[in-house]
PDB file of C-alpha atoms in Angstrom:
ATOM      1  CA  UNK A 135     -13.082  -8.975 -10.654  1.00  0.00           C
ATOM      2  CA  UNK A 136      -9.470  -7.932 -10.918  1.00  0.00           C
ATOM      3  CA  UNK A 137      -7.100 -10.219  -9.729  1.00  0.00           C
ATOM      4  CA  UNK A 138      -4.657  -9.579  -6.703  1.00  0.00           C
ATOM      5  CA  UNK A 139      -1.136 -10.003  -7.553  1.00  0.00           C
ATOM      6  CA  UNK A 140       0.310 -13.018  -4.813  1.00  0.00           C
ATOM      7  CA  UNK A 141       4.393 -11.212  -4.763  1.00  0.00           C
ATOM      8  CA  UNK A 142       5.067  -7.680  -4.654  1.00  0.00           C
ATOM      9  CA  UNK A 143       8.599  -6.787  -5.166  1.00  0.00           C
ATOM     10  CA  UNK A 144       7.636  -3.293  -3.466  1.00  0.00           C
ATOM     11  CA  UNK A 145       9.860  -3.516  -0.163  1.00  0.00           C
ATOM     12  CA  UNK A 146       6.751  -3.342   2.310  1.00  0.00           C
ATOM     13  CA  UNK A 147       7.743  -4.373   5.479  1.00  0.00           C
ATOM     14  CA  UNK A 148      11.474  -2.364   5.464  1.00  0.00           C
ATOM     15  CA  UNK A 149       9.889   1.186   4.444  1.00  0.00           C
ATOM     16  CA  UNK A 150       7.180   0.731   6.855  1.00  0.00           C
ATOM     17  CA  UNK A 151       9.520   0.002   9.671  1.00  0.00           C
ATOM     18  CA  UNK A 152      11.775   2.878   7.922  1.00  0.00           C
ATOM     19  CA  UNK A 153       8.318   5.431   8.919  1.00  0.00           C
ATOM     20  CA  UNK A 154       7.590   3.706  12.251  1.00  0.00           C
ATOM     21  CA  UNK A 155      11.637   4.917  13.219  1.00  0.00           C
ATOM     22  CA  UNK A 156      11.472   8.373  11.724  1.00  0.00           C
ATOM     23  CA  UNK A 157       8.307   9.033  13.330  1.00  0.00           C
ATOM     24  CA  UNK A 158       9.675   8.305  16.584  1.00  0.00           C
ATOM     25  CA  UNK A 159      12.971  10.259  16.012  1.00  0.00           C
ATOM     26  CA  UNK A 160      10.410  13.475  15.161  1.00  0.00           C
ATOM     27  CA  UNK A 161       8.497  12.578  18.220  1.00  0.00           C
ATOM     28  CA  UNK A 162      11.884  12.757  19.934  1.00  0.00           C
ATOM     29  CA  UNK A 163      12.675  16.305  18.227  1.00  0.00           C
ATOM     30  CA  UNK A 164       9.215  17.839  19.344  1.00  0.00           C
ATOM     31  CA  UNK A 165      10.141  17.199  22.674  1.00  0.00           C
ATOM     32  CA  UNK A 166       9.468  20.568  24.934  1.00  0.00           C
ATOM     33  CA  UNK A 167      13.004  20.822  25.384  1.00  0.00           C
ATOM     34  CA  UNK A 168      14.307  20.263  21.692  1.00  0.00           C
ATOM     35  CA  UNK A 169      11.383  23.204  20.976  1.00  0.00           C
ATOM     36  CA  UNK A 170      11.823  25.493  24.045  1.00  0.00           C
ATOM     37  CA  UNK A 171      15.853  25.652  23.689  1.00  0.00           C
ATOM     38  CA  UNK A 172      16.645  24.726  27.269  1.00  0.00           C
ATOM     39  CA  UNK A 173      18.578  21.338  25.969  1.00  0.00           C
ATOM     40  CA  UNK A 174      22.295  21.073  26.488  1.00  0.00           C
ATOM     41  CA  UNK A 175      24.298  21.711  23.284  1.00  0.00           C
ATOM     42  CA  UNK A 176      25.337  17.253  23.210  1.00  0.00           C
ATOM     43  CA  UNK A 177      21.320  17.222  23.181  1.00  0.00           C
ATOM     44  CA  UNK A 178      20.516  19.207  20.613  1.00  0.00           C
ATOM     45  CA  UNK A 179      23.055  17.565  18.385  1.00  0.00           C
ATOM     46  CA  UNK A 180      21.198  14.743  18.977  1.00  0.00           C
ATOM     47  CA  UNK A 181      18.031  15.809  18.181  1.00  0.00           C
ATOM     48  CA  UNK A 182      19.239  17.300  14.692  1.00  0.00           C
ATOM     49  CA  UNK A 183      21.081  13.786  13.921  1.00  0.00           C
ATOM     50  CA  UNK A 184      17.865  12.060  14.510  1.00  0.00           C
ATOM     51  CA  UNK A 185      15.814  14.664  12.771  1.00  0.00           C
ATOM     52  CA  UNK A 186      18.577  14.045   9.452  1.00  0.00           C
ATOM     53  CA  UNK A 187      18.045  10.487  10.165  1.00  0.00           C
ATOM     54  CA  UNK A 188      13.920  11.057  10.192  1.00  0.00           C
ATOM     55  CA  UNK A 189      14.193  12.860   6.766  1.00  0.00           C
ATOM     56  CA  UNK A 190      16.504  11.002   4.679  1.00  0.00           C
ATOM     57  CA  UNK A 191      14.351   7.704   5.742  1.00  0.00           C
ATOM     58  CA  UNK A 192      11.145   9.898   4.547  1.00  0.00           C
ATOM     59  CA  UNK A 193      12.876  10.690   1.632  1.00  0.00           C
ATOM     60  CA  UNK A 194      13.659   7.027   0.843  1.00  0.00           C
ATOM     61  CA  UNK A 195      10.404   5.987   1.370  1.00  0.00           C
ATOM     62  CA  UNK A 196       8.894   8.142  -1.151  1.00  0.00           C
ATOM     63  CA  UNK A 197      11.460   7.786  -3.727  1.00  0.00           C
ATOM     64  CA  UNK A 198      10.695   3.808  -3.187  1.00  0.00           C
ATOM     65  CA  UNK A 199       7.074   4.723  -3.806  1.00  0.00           C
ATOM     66  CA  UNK A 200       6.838   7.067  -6.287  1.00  0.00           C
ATOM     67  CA  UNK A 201       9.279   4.621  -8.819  1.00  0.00           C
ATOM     68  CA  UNK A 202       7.083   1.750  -7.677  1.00  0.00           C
ATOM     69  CA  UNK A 203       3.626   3.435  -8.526  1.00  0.00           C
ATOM     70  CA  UNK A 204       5.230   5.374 -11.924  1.00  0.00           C
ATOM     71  CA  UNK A 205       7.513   2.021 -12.791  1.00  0.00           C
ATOM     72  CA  UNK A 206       5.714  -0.839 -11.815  1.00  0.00           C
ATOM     73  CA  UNK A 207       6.941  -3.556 -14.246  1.00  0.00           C
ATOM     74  CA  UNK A 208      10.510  -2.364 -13.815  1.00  0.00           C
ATOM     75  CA  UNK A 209      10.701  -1.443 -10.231  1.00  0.00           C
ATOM     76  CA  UNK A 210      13.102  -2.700  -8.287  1.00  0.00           C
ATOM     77  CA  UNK A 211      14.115  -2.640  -4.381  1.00  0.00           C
ATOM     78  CA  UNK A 212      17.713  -2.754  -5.153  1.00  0.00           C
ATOM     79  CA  UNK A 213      17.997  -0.051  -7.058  1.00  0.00           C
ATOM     80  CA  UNK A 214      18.273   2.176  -4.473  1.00  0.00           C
ATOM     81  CA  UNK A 215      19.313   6.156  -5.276  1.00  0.00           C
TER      82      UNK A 215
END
């Protein structure tokens, strides 16, 4: 039976919450105004901040997990790109 490892120095909790946010900033962005076009212009700069926003925390997330799962003995949370 393998044995489960009892740390993790994978960041867990802070990407997941990372996801949890950009998912609700895209839920924000696929509102039927931000799609339609019938926002005010202050709006829709709003909706493409928190659309940057969703992305660059996507992106972070799966630069986090892709050097976890590739460098596993020499990953590290703090050394963020």
């Amino acid at each position: 039976m393998l044995e489960q490892k009892t740390t993790s120095k994978f960041p867990t909790d802070n990407l997941f919450t990372m996801l949890v946010k950009a998912r609700r900033n895209l839920g924000v962005f696929q509102h039927h105004d931000g799609i339609t076009g019938t926002s005010k212009d202050h709006v829709v700069n709003d909706y493409g901040s928190k659309l940057e926003t969703a992305i660059k925390s996507a992106q972070n997330v799966m630069e986090h997990s892709a050097a976890y799962l590739l460098y596993q003995n020499d990953y590290s949370a703090d050394n963020d790109s």
